[in-house]
């Protein structure tokens, strides 16, 4: 009998239960979909790293000897050691094109194997070159073709033996100014060290280490790095672990960010679903008071009746959660895959639901069950004789507002709505929460797009005002560099890598030395333009946060390849979206007994093609082209924006419709009374819309505040190498407000039309 009653009640209250089902569905749809995608990233990368036996550490230095390799191999903590030479060069392809390429001349390979897409397996004893896949596709190069390569004016031709991808290049860009990849326009290649053009000048600047048992903690990593330095008896080297590899760290941060986003968005939907269950079950048990008393009188125990009403929450939340989890797992990752695969390079992309999804389903069901129990226990605690009688009228007390003089000055509509809101607080709070959730998601959607647009404006319009960045080749003399700078009225810059050390942390970052000029600008944490001091060092805000230091503190640092550690005071902090590290003036740099050797210069003058093709110039980066590349890579952000907008509108419609139906059902008697008193249907609809407008306004204000905070949390989950500003344009605020208002007003207009359908006899007759 109770099962039939359950089905009948679910049907009679289908509108409310469908809304609860949809909230549970959306919550698990988002969570399971993002969980499957983020878990899949972890599995895909783990399989990739295992198949290629990815190294644990990379040592950067100069001229590593065979004796040093033997000393490292003798350590029990190390499983294998390889040497390689990494150089920046060019490939001569197409119609006179010379895209940049990073050459890896490998002496031996016991770890970090290339993943073969086509052709032969890599072998250090074989001639030829193994090219990166996207570069080969861009220039229509295939296995067996010959390609001309160039390094410092030295040309050599190699046959393509294989098309590869490599785990050390999961994500990579041409320059620190590039925030989005443009794969194919530059690439990398692997060759045997025997293929180096001038064998008498062969040296190795990298050591690749595979540990026997790599430690997970930062303390263990620091201890191992110090062991390597002590074993080599070098302090002018940098030892990097996997977390300091830009590509490996970037995709790991992406995975972590997606996990946090899934939890945050799902929590919003689950909260709304819980509020829906509270209001629906409270109303249902209140209306079924006499039925509950009848069941008690017929001999049904309190436990069985309690379980019956708890089953409403169990059934709806179970159906919504399970269906949402299944569909989210099947379809949501497919939306992210195209943009993710264009950003990160993996051989395979898998999706897999983790145990967290099952926990989330159980949690949703338990919370719904608990809420159902709490909502109905009031009607179940009395004896049958009491429950069979109608509930006593509430002891309604006048609020302070109703006792004030101002109350008498309010019109009837306002008085009626104020009383209704104060006497139905749970329903009103649910409406506010629904509107706030809708506004919050809309603001996050438009705000995400604004943040990416702001980066382009900020990086390429405010911080960098030069139109071209000209990168020098390694063989160019300082005299020739000065001549280029003077000819094109540029600002010279020296960029490199350095290492920072605190008591508990060692981090790799960038170092920039500025010559005189006005093409590079800096801003403080508040976005105000500042001039960096000539003395001391200036550090990026994100790097200072990672190291746990502030302006005025001292920091130890050294340049990769230099032996001496410097201890300098941080005289200023600046904010930059990419290339976290330190910046020095040329004057300060030379005062530390270093020679200024610019690696590039910025200019607004057009660079002729013959200069681009010369051996002196490694590459010319167009800032305008970087903007275009950034726009092309907006697909993933636009997809996220679209998903958030759809979710926001669905949330608003579902919650507001549910609230409106509940409100209308609870006020049927009052509305019928107003009609008897002579109020027209149009005036009654205006009274109902007035309350909806109040709730909408309060919800929008709350949603704008929460939306900005929510967006800021999302931006803080970016990787350590990126500093994303939290920016929301005025237009986005307006779009969020207008979108929420249209949704709310449309739902209310549809529901207020039910005033005409009220049956006066049923609404006003006494309880029988």
XYZ file of C-alpha atoms in Angstrom:
768
model
C 0.000 0.000 0.000
C 2.771 2.414 0.933
C 4.493 1.734 -2.380
C 1.326 2.725 -4.265
C 1.039 5.811 -2.085
C 4.653 6.674 -2.859
C 4.059 6.474 -6.606
C 0.816 8.457 -6.335
C 2.458 11.217 -4.296
C 5.384 11.410 -6.668
C 2.986 11.877 -9.566
C 0.756 14.401 -7.809
C 3.806 16.471 -6.810
C 5.740 15.762 -9.987
C 6.716 19.360 -10.637
C 8.561 19.688 -7.329
C 10.114 16.236 -7.515
C 11.202 16.712 -11.122
C 13.026 19.881 -10.084
C 14.767 17.985 -7.253
C 15.610 15.194 -9.707
C 17.103 17.715 -12.139
C 19.196 19.393 -9.446
C 20.595 16.039 -8.334
C 21.043 15.122 -11.993
C 22.941 18.316 -12.852
C 25.101 18.087 -9.740
C 26.280 14.545 -10.524
C 26.345 15.194 -14.268
C 28.894 17.962 -13.759
C 30.814 16.170 -11.022
C 30.988 12.773 -12.733
C 31.790 14.307 -16.118
C 34.600 16.493 -14.840
C 35.796 13.711 -12.530
C 35.961 11.282 -15.461
C 37.825 13.875 -17.516
C 40.289 14.869 -14.768
C 40.813 11.255 -13.668
C 41.340 10.387 -17.317
C 44.039 13.050 -17.565
C 45.810 11.487 -14.594
C 45.548 7.977 -16.064
C 46.569 9.120 -19.552
C 49.645 10.940 -18.296
C 50.589 8.136 -15.884
C 50.400 5.558 -18.690
C 52.370 7.858 -20.996
C 55.082 8.445 -18.406
C 55.284 4.736 -17.603
C 55.456 3.626 -21.238
C 58.226 6.131 -21.967
C 59.974 5.601 -18.601
C 59.946 9.337 -17.908
C 62.973 10.591 -15.983
C 62.662 11.992 -12.464
C 65.303 14.735 -12.610
C 67.131 16.866 -15.132
C 70.486 18.515 -14.377
C 71.256 21.684 -16.331
C 74.867 22.815 -16.599
C 77.823 22.912 -18.964
C 80.202 20.246 -20.251
C 79.259 17.285 -18.100
C 82.048 14.701 -18.207
C 81.997 10.910 -18.355
C 83.585 10.821 -14.900
C 80.696 12.834 -13.465
C 78.223 10.409 -14.991
C 80.034 7.478 -13.359
C 79.945 9.195 -9.955
C 76.199 9.621 -10.234
C 75.678 6.041 -11.423
C 77.490 4.805 -8.321
C 74.812 6.289 -6.058
C 72.244 3.726 -4.834
C 69.459 6.312 -5.191
C 69.980 6.488 -8.976
C 68.864 3.836 -11.460
C 70.217 5.366 -14.683
C 72.041 8.437 -15.975
C 72.084 9.817 -19.534
C 73.715 12.837 -21.128
C 72.307 14.988 -23.888
C 72.970 18.286 -25.622
C 69.964 20.593 -26.051
C 70.333 23.431 -28.569
C 68.106 25.986 -30.257
C 68.237 25.840 -34.033
C 66.133 25.979 -37.173
C 64.656 23.669 -39.775
C 64.646 24.732 -43.411
C 61.284 23.606 -44.775
C 58.563 24.710 -47.142
C 59.087 27.680 -49.421
C 62.121 29.173 -47.701
C 60.566 28.896 -44.247
C 62.866 28.531 -41.232
C 60.792 27.607 -38.170
C 62.541 27.314 -34.820
C 63.433 23.875 -33.540
C 64.964 22.480 -30.371
C 67.559 19.774 -31.022
C 68.218 16.980 -28.512
C 71.511 15.210 -29.243
C 71.408 12.122 -27.043
C 74.429 10.065 -25.969
C 72.446 7.265 -24.342
C 68.798 6.694 -23.513
C 67.829 4.643 -20.458
C 64.836 6.821 -19.574
C 62.558 9.441 -21.171
C 62.048 7.512 -24.418
C 60.274 9.177 -27.347
C 56.802 7.793 -28.065
C 56.900 6.523 -31.638
C 53.913 7.547 -33.763
C 55.403 6.442 -37.088
C 58.656 4.904 -38.246
C 61.488 3.233 -36.344
C 62.183 3.154 -32.631
C 64.799 5.646 -31.528
C 68.330 4.244 -31.361
C 71.444 6.210 -30.413
C 73.447 4.069 -32.832
C 71.288 4.985 -35.833
C 71.691 7.915 -38.157
C 68.813 10.264 -38.895
C 66.378 12.462 -37.019
C 63.128 11.819 -35.137
C 60.724 14.769 -35.567
C 57.822 15.908 -33.400
C 54.460 14.869 -34.863
C 52.632 18.217 -35.113
C 55.677 19.877 -36.673
C 55.891 17.118 -39.273
C 52.176 17.458 -40.095
C 52.431 21.237 -40.391
C 55.220 21.025 -42.971
C 54.041 17.808 -44.646
C 57.132 15.833 -43.645
C 57.025 12.039 -43.616
C 59.211 9.127 -42.593
C 61.945 8.681 -45.202
C 62.038 12.358 -46.218
C 65.183 14.414 -45.814
C 65.141 17.650 -43.845
C 67.780 20.369 -43.601
C 68.647 21.554 -40.108
C 70.718 24.533 -39.014
C 72.545 25.491 -35.857
C 74.678 28.660 -35.609
C 75.117 28.813 -39.369
C 76.053 25.137 -39.637
C 73.818 23.243 -42.070
C 73.354 19.489 -41.940
C 70.831 17.194 -43.589
C 69.169 14.241 -41.897
C 66.738 11.568 -43.012
C 63.541 11.358 -40.976
C 63.572 7.977 -39.231
C 60.500 8.473 -37.084
C 57.636 10.754 -36.092
C 57.447 11.123 -32.308
C 56.028 12.873 -29.313
C 57.961 13.110 -26.056
C 56.795 13.158 -22.410
C 59.055 16.118 -21.597
C 57.090 18.172 -24.136
C 53.499 17.553 -22.992
C 53.045 21.305 -23.288
C 55.619 23.752 -24.602
C 55.771 27.167 -26.242
C 58.308 29.030 -28.300
C 58.841 31.911 -25.910
C 58.013 32.984 -22.374
C 55.741 35.686 -23.838
C 53.575 33.031 -25.509
C 50.621 32.096 -23.327
C 49.013 29.739 -25.831
C 50.789 27.132 -27.964
C 50.923 27.313 -31.713
C 52.193 23.824 -32.388
C 53.664 23.174 -35.793
C 55.167 26.629 -36.217
C 58.033 25.394 -34.035
C 59.046 21.940 -32.871
C 61.688 19.641 -31.463
C 63.802 16.759 -32.718
C 65.840 13.893 -31.287
C 69.113 12.746 -32.780
C 72.035 10.608 -31.738
C 74.952 12.622 -30.397
C 76.954 11.014 -33.205
C 74.971 13.213 -35.595
C 76.273 16.445 -34.060
C 77.862 18.310 -37.002
C 81.232 19.027 -35.384
C 82.178 16.071 -33.214
C 85.342 17.749 -31.887
C 83.173 20.443 -30.298
C 80.538 18.094 -28.865
C 79.618 18.750 -25.239
C 76.647 17.892 -23.011
C 74.606 20.459 -21.090
C 71.942 18.119 -19.654
C 72.040 15.032 -17.455
C 68.860 12.954 -17.337
C 68.377 10.961 -14.123
C 66.019 8.119 -13.284
C 65.811 7.441 -9.550
C 65.412 4.024 -7.988
C 62.640 5.356 -5.764
C 61.731 8.996 -6.310
C 60.388 10.765 -3.216
C 57.057 12.543 -3.344
C 57.674 15.254 -0.760
C 59.498 18.514 -1.439
C 61.912 17.737 1.426
C 62.962 14.453 -0.201
C 63.335 16.204 -3.542
C 65.551 18.905 -2.009
C 67.712 16.308 -0.297
C 68.220 14.459 -3.580
C 69.093 17.654 -5.438
C 71.704 18.542 -2.824
C 73.092 15.007 -3.109
C 73.504 15.444 -6.871
C 75.251 18.795 -6.441
C 77.571 17.417 -3.781
C 78.377 14.343 -5.869
C 79.228 16.464 -8.903
C 80.921 19.038 -6.675
C 79.196 21.793 -8.612
C 77.132 24.662 -7.324
C 76.613 26.270 -10.724
C 74.081 23.682 -11.861
C 70.304 23.462 -11.589
C 68.590 20.201 -10.710
C 64.952 20.067 -11.774
C 62.331 17.517 -10.792
C 59.102 16.661 -12.604
C 57.154 19.387 -10.817
C 59.553 21.955 -12.304
C 59.093 20.760 -15.864
C 56.760 23.331 -17.420
C 54.654 20.910 -19.455
C 54.357 18.210 -16.795
C 53.434 20.765 -14.145
C 50.967 22.537 -16.465
C 48.866 19.448 -17.204
C 48.994 18.399 -13.539
C 47.695 21.851 -12.558
C 44.988 21.586 -15.220
C 43.870 18.282 -13.725
C 43.799 19.757 -10.224
C 41.867 22.803 -11.428
C 39.219 20.653 -13.101
C 38.793 18.592 -9.941
C 38.208 21.720 -7.868
C 35.792 23.136 -10.441
C 33.780 19.907 -10.423
C 33.456 20.020 -6.642
C 32.497 23.698 -6.537
C 29.852 23.542 -9.258
C 28.374 20.295 -7.968
C 28.116 21.739 -4.459
C 25.914 24.545 -5.817
C 23.452 22.135 -7.442
C 23.430 19.791 -4.438
C 22.687 22.688 -2.102
C 19.744 23.774 -4.237
C 18.493 20.177 -4.407
C 18.640 19.927 -0.590
C 16.649 23.136 -0.225
C 14.110 21.788 -2.692
C 13.703 18.598 -0.687
C 13.256 20.576 2.537
C 10.469 22.743 1.167
C 8.746 19.946 -0.775
C 8.799 17.374 2.026
C 7.785 19.904 4.677
C 4.793 20.945 2.610
C 3.852 17.358 1.721
C 3.966 16.014 5.278
C 2.080 19.051 6.502
C -0.665 18.513 3.923
C -0.755 14.763 4.656
C -1.041 15.165 8.413
C -4.395 13.373 8.559
C -3.117 10.604 6.248
C -0.195 10.078 8.606
C -2.606 9.873 11.531
C -4.728 7.369 9.628
C -1.697 5.184 8.907
C -0.797 5.234 12.589
C -4.351 4.307 13.541
C -4.260 1.394 11.082
C -1.265 -0.046 12.904
C 1.652 1.174 10.825
C 4.627 1.767 13.108
C 6.444 5.067 13.390
C 9.597 3.536 11.931
C 7.776 2.236 8.840
C 6.004 5.538 8.209
C 9.260 7.438 8.731
C 11.023 5.177 6.265
C 8.159 5.700 3.806
C 8.630 9.472 3.796
C 12.405 9.176 3.765
C 12.068 7.023 0.658
C 10.890 10.075 -1.316
C 14.321 11.640 -0.941
C 16.050 8.313 -1.547
C 14.156 7.541 -4.758
C 14.473 10.981 -6.325
C 18.090 11.624 -5.336
C 19.120 8.090 -6.353
C 17.518 8.381 -9.781
C 18.877 11.882 -10.371
C 22.371 11.074 -9.111
C 22.791 7.779 -10.957
C 21.378 9.022 -14.270
C 23.410 12.236 -13.978
C 26.611 10.335 -13.182
C 26.184 7.930 -16.097
C 25.357 10.610 -18.671
C 28.025 12.948 -17.298
C 30.636 10.201 -17.603
C 29.563 9.368 -21.156
C 29.136 12.814 -22.689
C 30.687 15.707 -20.745
C 34.354 14.666 -21.311
C 33.667 14.610 -25.052
C 33.050 18.363 -24.920
C 36.432 19.061 -23.331
C 38.512 16.589 -25.338
C 38.990 18.566 -28.609
C 40.288 21.696 -26.879
C 42.381 19.777 -24.329
C 44.049 17.684 -27.037
C 44.900 20.877 -28.926
C 46.568 22.296 -25.824
C 48.363 19.257 -24.403
C 50.105 16.511 -26.374
C 49.363 12.962 -25.210
C 49.305 9.744 -27.242
C 45.940 8.659 -25.854
C 43.120 10.361 -23.990
C 41.027 8.168 -21.724
C 38.104 8.886 -19.443
C 37.492 6.961 -16.281
C 35.167 7.475 -13.362
C 37.007 7.490 -10.041
C 35.783 6.271 -6.678
C 35.026 9.900 -5.811
C 31.976 9.783 -8.089
C 30.586 6.812 -6.181
C 31.232 8.658 -2.930
C 29.429 11.687 -4.368
C 26.393 9.573 -5.295
C 26.271 8.044 -1.816
C 26.716 11.481 -0.234
C 23.890 12.967 -2.316
C 21.558 10.117 -1.340
C 22.505 10.283 2.347
C 22.066 14.053 2.493
C 18.704 13.829 0.716
C 17.580 11.047 3.052
C 18.628 12.974 6.134
C 16.892 16.121 4.918
C 13.720 14.141 4.175
C 13.781 12.716 7.708
C 14.295 16.121 9.314
C 11.501 17.618 7.191
C 8.887 15.017 8.165
C 9.775 14.143 11.760
C 7.624 16.965 13.163
C 4.410 15.395 11.847
C 5.456 11.905 12.960
C 6.191 12.506 16.621
C 2.564 13.017 17.820
C 0.085 10.322 18.833
C -2.540 9.164 16.252
C -5.382 10.953 18.093
C -3.518 14.246 17.750
C -2.299 13.672 14.204
C -5.828 12.875 12.979
C -6.911 16.398 13.849
C -6.016 19.382 11.667
C -2.910 21.183 12.847
C -3.517 24.061 15.168
C -3.123 27.464 13.499
C 0.291 28.977 13.846
C 0.761 31.470 16.608
C 1.582 34.320 14.304
C 3.259 37.283 15.884
C 3.522 40.651 14.276
C 7.031 41.647 13.349
C 8.611 44.906 14.438
C 7.934 46.282 10.972
C 4.209 45.527 11.263
C 4.099 47.349 14.597
C 5.854 50.422 13.282
C 4.258 53.581 11.908
C 5.883 52.955 8.550
C 3.723 49.846 8.118
C 0.562 51.940 7.836
C 2.106 53.977 5.032
C 2.701 50.868 2.890
C 0.147 49.853 0.291
C -1.783 46.610 0.501
C 0.393 44.752 -2.046
C 3.568 45.495 -0.121
C 2.024 44.531 3.225
C 0.667 41.278 1.816
C 4.002 40.279 0.283
C 6.083 41.245 3.340
C 3.872 39.052 5.544
C 4.101 36.165 3.078
C 7.899 36.361 2.909
C 8.330 36.543 6.686
C 5.938 33.633 7.290
C 7.515 31.415 4.617
C 11.199 32.044 5.200
C 12.409 28.667 3.874
C 10.602 29.084 0.578
C 11.831 32.667 0.201
C 15.428 31.654 0.979
C 15.211 28.917 -1.617
C 14.073 31.445 -4.206
C 16.916 33.800 -3.308
C 19.398 30.904 -3.484
C 18.094 29.879 -6.905
C 18.360 33.389 -8.315
C 21.792 33.854 -6.711
C 22.984 30.555 -8.193
C 21.766 31.550 -11.646
C 23.472 34.946 -11.438
C 26.646 33.423 -10.013
C 27.026 30.911 -12.829
C 26.276 33.527 -15.490
C 28.849 35.898 -14.002
C 31.420 33.084 -13.864
C 30.712 32.245 -17.492
C 31.117 35.781 -18.796
C 33.924 36.475 -16.301
C 36.017 33.546 -17.570
C 35.867 35.016 -21.052
C 36.727 38.462 -19.675
C 39.795 37.121 -17.849
C 41.247 35.624 -21.018
C 40.490 38.785 -23.010
C 42.081 40.862 -20.256
C 45.278 38.832 -20.499
C 45.634 39.744 -24.171
C 45.040 43.423 -23.407
C 47.232 43.340 -20.307
C 50.179 41.392 -21.707
C 50.227 42.662 -25.277
C 48.818 46.135 -24.792
C 49.994 47.387 -21.408
C 53.054 45.371 -20.356
C 54.572 44.871 -23.813
C 54.195 47.809 -26.194
C 56.703 46.653 -28.797
C 55.241 45.072 -31.920
C 58.089 42.628 -32.513
C 60.438 40.583 -30.390
C 63.657 39.729 -32.235
C 65.587 36.782 -30.798
C 69.342 36.686 -31.403
C 71.238 33.614 -32.509
C 73.826 32.266 -30.097
C 76.824 33.171 -32.290
C 76.035 36.904 -32.544
C 78.558 39.178 -30.807
C 77.574 41.914 -28.369
C 78.773 44.531 -30.852
C 76.456 43.186 -33.540
C 73.585 43.057 -31.034
C 74.101 46.732 -30.197
C 74.084 47.565 -33.895
C 70.761 45.740 -34.398
C 69.289 47.528 -31.402
C 70.384 50.947 -32.668
C 69.273 50.276 -36.231
C 65.753 49.281 -35.181
C 65.507 51.621 -32.166
C 64.856 48.716 -29.850
C 65.123 47.831 -26.172
C 67.579 45.024 -25.404
C 66.639 42.288 -22.982
C 68.564 39.371 -21.565
C 66.402 36.419 -20.512
C 67.437 33.204 -18.840
C 66.711 30.725 -16.102
C 67.620 30.993 -12.469
C 66.996 29.166 -9.225
C 65.614 30.587 -5.983
C 66.327 29.158 -2.552
C 64.631 29.640 0.809
C 65.025 27.671 4.021
C 62.494 25.064 2.908
C 62.053 25.488 -0.838
C 63.974 25.604 -4.110
C 62.178 26.895 -7.192
C 63.185 27.476 -10.790
C 62.053 30.668 -12.478
C 63.031 33.199 -15.058
C 65.395 36.142 -14.916
C 65.058 39.237 -17.091
C 67.692 41.966 -17.365
C 66.484 45.209 -18.895
C 68.482 47.737 -20.857
C 67.206 51.263 -21.319
C 63.991 51.552 -23.294
C 60.249 51.896 -22.999
C 58.823 48.770 -24.622
C 58.453 46.767 -21.414
C 56.274 48.070 -18.595
C 55.391 46.814 -15.134
C 52.421 47.006 -12.798
C 51.983 46.377 -9.096
C 49.448 44.007 -7.557
C 46.768 46.711 -7.835
C 47.285 47.155 -11.582
C 49.018 50.518 -11.253
C 52.017 51.129 -13.512
C 55.308 51.309 -11.644
C 58.928 51.969 -12.543
C 61.194 49.241 -11.236
C 64.040 50.513 -9.050
C 67.554 50.505 -10.478
C 68.979 48.891 -7.341
C 68.039 45.494 -5.936
C 65.870 42.944 -7.664
C 62.172 42.999 -8.481
C 60.147 39.794 -8.213
C 56.823 38.749 -9.691
C 53.944 38.579 -7.222
C 53.152 34.933 -8.037
C 56.750 33.815 -7.469
C 56.868 35.709 -4.169
C 53.679 33.946 -3.082
C 55.097 30.539 -4.030
C 58.300 31.221 -2.094
C 56.420 32.740 0.835
C 58.297 36.023 0.852
C 57.374 39.684 0.548
C 58.824 43.010 -0.509
C 61.830 43.950 1.602
C 62.868 40.339 2.279
C 66.120 38.833 1.061
C 66.256 35.937 -1.379
C 69.091 33.682 -2.491
C 69.300 33.061 -6.222
C 71.706 32.088 -8.942
C 71.657 31.968 -12.718
C 71.670 28.589 -14.408
C 75.262 27.904 -15.378
C 76.737 30.279 -12.810
C 78.449 28.997 -9.685
C 77.919 31.850 -7.261
C 74.704 32.281 -5.299
C 73.568 35.853 -4.814
C 71.674 37.245 -1.850
C 69.578 40.266 -2.780
C 66.799 42.333 -1.302
C 63.445 42.379 -3.092
C 62.897 46.078 -3.690
C 59.646 45.794 -5.673
C 56.911 43.353 -6.616
C 55.251 43.357 -10.022
C 52.516 41.278 -11.587
C 52.876 39.433 -14.877
C 50.700 36.732 -16.481
C 53.636 34.547 -17.597
C 57.332 34.130 -16.945
C 57.318 34.247 -13.138
C 60.706 35.182 -11.691
C 62.833 38.285 -11.172
C 63.749 41.375 -13.159
C 66.908 43.475 -12.782
C 68.191 46.608 -14.389
C 71.352 46.315 -16.468
C 73.087 48.554 -13.949
C 72.276 46.244 -11.020
C 73.167 43.151 -13.036
C 76.596 44.468 -13.989
C 77.233 45.611 -10.410
C 77.075 41.916 -9.473
C 80.041 41.304 -11.810
C 77.980 39.792 -14.629
C 78.338 40.715 -18.309
C 75.158 41.914 -19.982
C 74.540 39.671 -23.000
C 71.111 40.411 -24.520
C 69.162 37.493 -25.952
C 66.550 39.614 -27.771
C 65.239 43.109 -28.326
C 61.786 44.669 -28.702
C 60.970 47.149 -31.433
C 58.088 48.777 -33.277
C 59.943 48.849 -36.594
C 59.118 46.216 -39.199
C 61.823 43.582 -39.558
C 62.724 42.879 -43.220
C 62.596 39.292 -44.457
C 66.326 39.180 -45.201
C 67.045 39.970 -41.547
C 64.664 37.223 -40.412
C 66.473 34.778 -42.707
C 69.951 35.764 -41.533
C 71.964 33.488 -39.262
C 72.153 36.274 -36.685
C 68.441 36.059 -35.923
C 67.005 32.954 -34.316
C 63.412 34.122 -34.660
C 61.078 37.115 -34.891
C 57.915 36.985 -32.806
C 55.039 39.198 -33.859
C 53.016 40.404 -30.892
C 50.017 40.730 -33.193
C 50.407 37.070 -34.160
C 50.489 36.121 -30.465
C 47.156 37.892 -30.040
C 45.729 35.943 -32.967
C 47.027 32.680 -31.527
C 45.391 33.538 -28.221
C 42.057 34.158 -29.943
C 42.323 30.839 -31.798
C 42.867 29.022 -28.536
C 39.747 30.511 -26.946
C 37.717 27.442 -27.939
C 38.124 25.724 -24.583
C 37.122 28.873 -22.721
C 34.135 29.457 -25.017
C 33.038 25.876 -24.412
C 33.212 26.374 -20.664
C 31.296 29.641 -20.992
C 28.563 27.917 -22.982
C 28.233 25.082 -20.458
C 28.017 27.537 -17.572
C 25.366 29.647 -19.326
C 23.206 26.592 -20.038
C 23.645 25.386 -16.439
C 22.782 28.828 -15.080
C 19.590 29.124 -17.122
C 18.526 25.576 -16.230
C 19.215 26.236 -12.566
C 17.207 29.454 -12.630
C 14.246 27.933 -14.465
C 14.109 24.781 -12.338
C 14.460 26.462 -8.948
C 12.236 29.430 -9.693
C 9.551 27.257 -11.239
C 9.645 24.895 -8.257
C 9.496 27.789 -5.831
C 6.695 29.408 -7.795
C 4.594 26.246 -7.847
C 5.081 25.723 -4.113
C 4.279 29.338 -3.420
C 1.159 29.229 -5.569
C -0.110 26.022 -3.972
C 0.467 27.380 -0.468
C -1.254 30.659 -1.312
C -4.214 29.198 -3.212
C -6.621 29.916 -0.348
C -5.302 33.463 0.114
C -5.468 34.185 -3.623
C -9.045 32.835 -3.773
C -9.954 35.091 -0.848
C -8.559 38.091 -2.732
C -10.698 37.210 -5.747
C -13.794 36.992 -3.524
C -12.949 40.423 -2.135
C -13.061 41.844 -5.649
C -9.395 41.818 -6.700
C -9.076 41.252 -10.427
C -6.817 38.495 -11.769
C -4.510 41.129 -13.262
C -4.041 42.888 -9.915
C -3.422 39.594 -8.112
C -0.795 38.694 -10.705
C 0.899 42.062 -10.122
C 0.943 41.361 -6.371
C 2.582 37.979 -6.972
C 5.109 39.487 -9.387
C 6.047 42.126 -6.822
C 7.285 39.471 -4.391
C 9.133 37.721 -7.208
C 10.839 41.000 -8.099
C 12.024 41.452 -4.506
C 13.459 37.957 -4.361
C 15.060 38.384 -7.780
C 16.757 41.649 -6.828
C 18.114 40.248 -3.550
C 19.260 37.064 -5.316
C 20.975 39.012 -8.100
C 22.926 41.163 -5.625
C 24.008 38.066 -3.694
C 24.827 36.244 -6.921
C 27.045 39.054 -8.215
C 29.070 39.017 -4.999
C 29.314 35.211 -4.867
C 30.030 34.994 -8.594
C 33.074 37.234 -8.348
C 34.394 35.270 -5.358
C 33.741 31.993 -7.184
C 35.583 33.265 -10.271
C 38.508 34.454 -8.163
C 38.862 30.991 -6.624
C 38.918 29.494 -10.118
C 41.674 31.865 -11.212
C 43.749 31.021 -8.124
C 43.822 27.362 -9.149
C 45.985 28.153 -12.186
C 49.524 26.760 -12.357
C 52.419 28.475 -10.613
C 53.771 29.742 -13.943
C 50.618 31.732 -14.728
C 49.025 34.639 -12.933
C 45.473 35.110 -14.173
C 43.792 38.376 -13.202
C 40.229 38.187 -11.905
C 38.441 40.671 -14.122
C 34.751 41.125 -14.845
C 33.752 43.807 -17.329
C 30.717 46.000 -16.744
C 29.012 44.402 -19.746
C 29.321 40.985 -18.083
C 27.620 42.277 -14.955
C 24.824 43.652 -17.126
C 24.501 40.411 -19.114
C 24.297 38.418 -15.867
C 21.673 40.727 -14.408
C 19.606 40.841 -17.589
C 19.854 37.076 -18.124
C 18.744 36.331 -14.568
C 15.962 38.913 -14.701
C 14.576 37.530 -17.968
C 14.685 33.981 -16.598
C 13.007 34.948 -13.338
C 10.410 37.210 -14.923
C 9.567 34.651 -17.599
C 9.005 31.885 -15.065
C 6.936 34.150 -12.830
C 4.820 35.381 -15.739
C 4.069 31.796 -16.698
C 3.117 30.804 -13.145
C 1.083 33.897 -12.355
C -1.273 32.900 -15.163
C -2.485 30.065 -12.933
C -4.511 32.624 -10.963
C -7.302 32.241 -13.519
C -7.416 28.454 -13.026
C -8.189 28.489 -9.278
C -11.378 26.621 -8.316
C -13.031 28.881 -5.754
C -15.082 26.098 -4.139
C -12.122 23.756 -3.575
C -9.883 26.546 -2.382
C -12.284 28.024 0.179
C -14.181 25.035 1.553
C -13.415 23.917 5.085
C -11.358 20.859 5.850
C -13.670 17.838 5.897
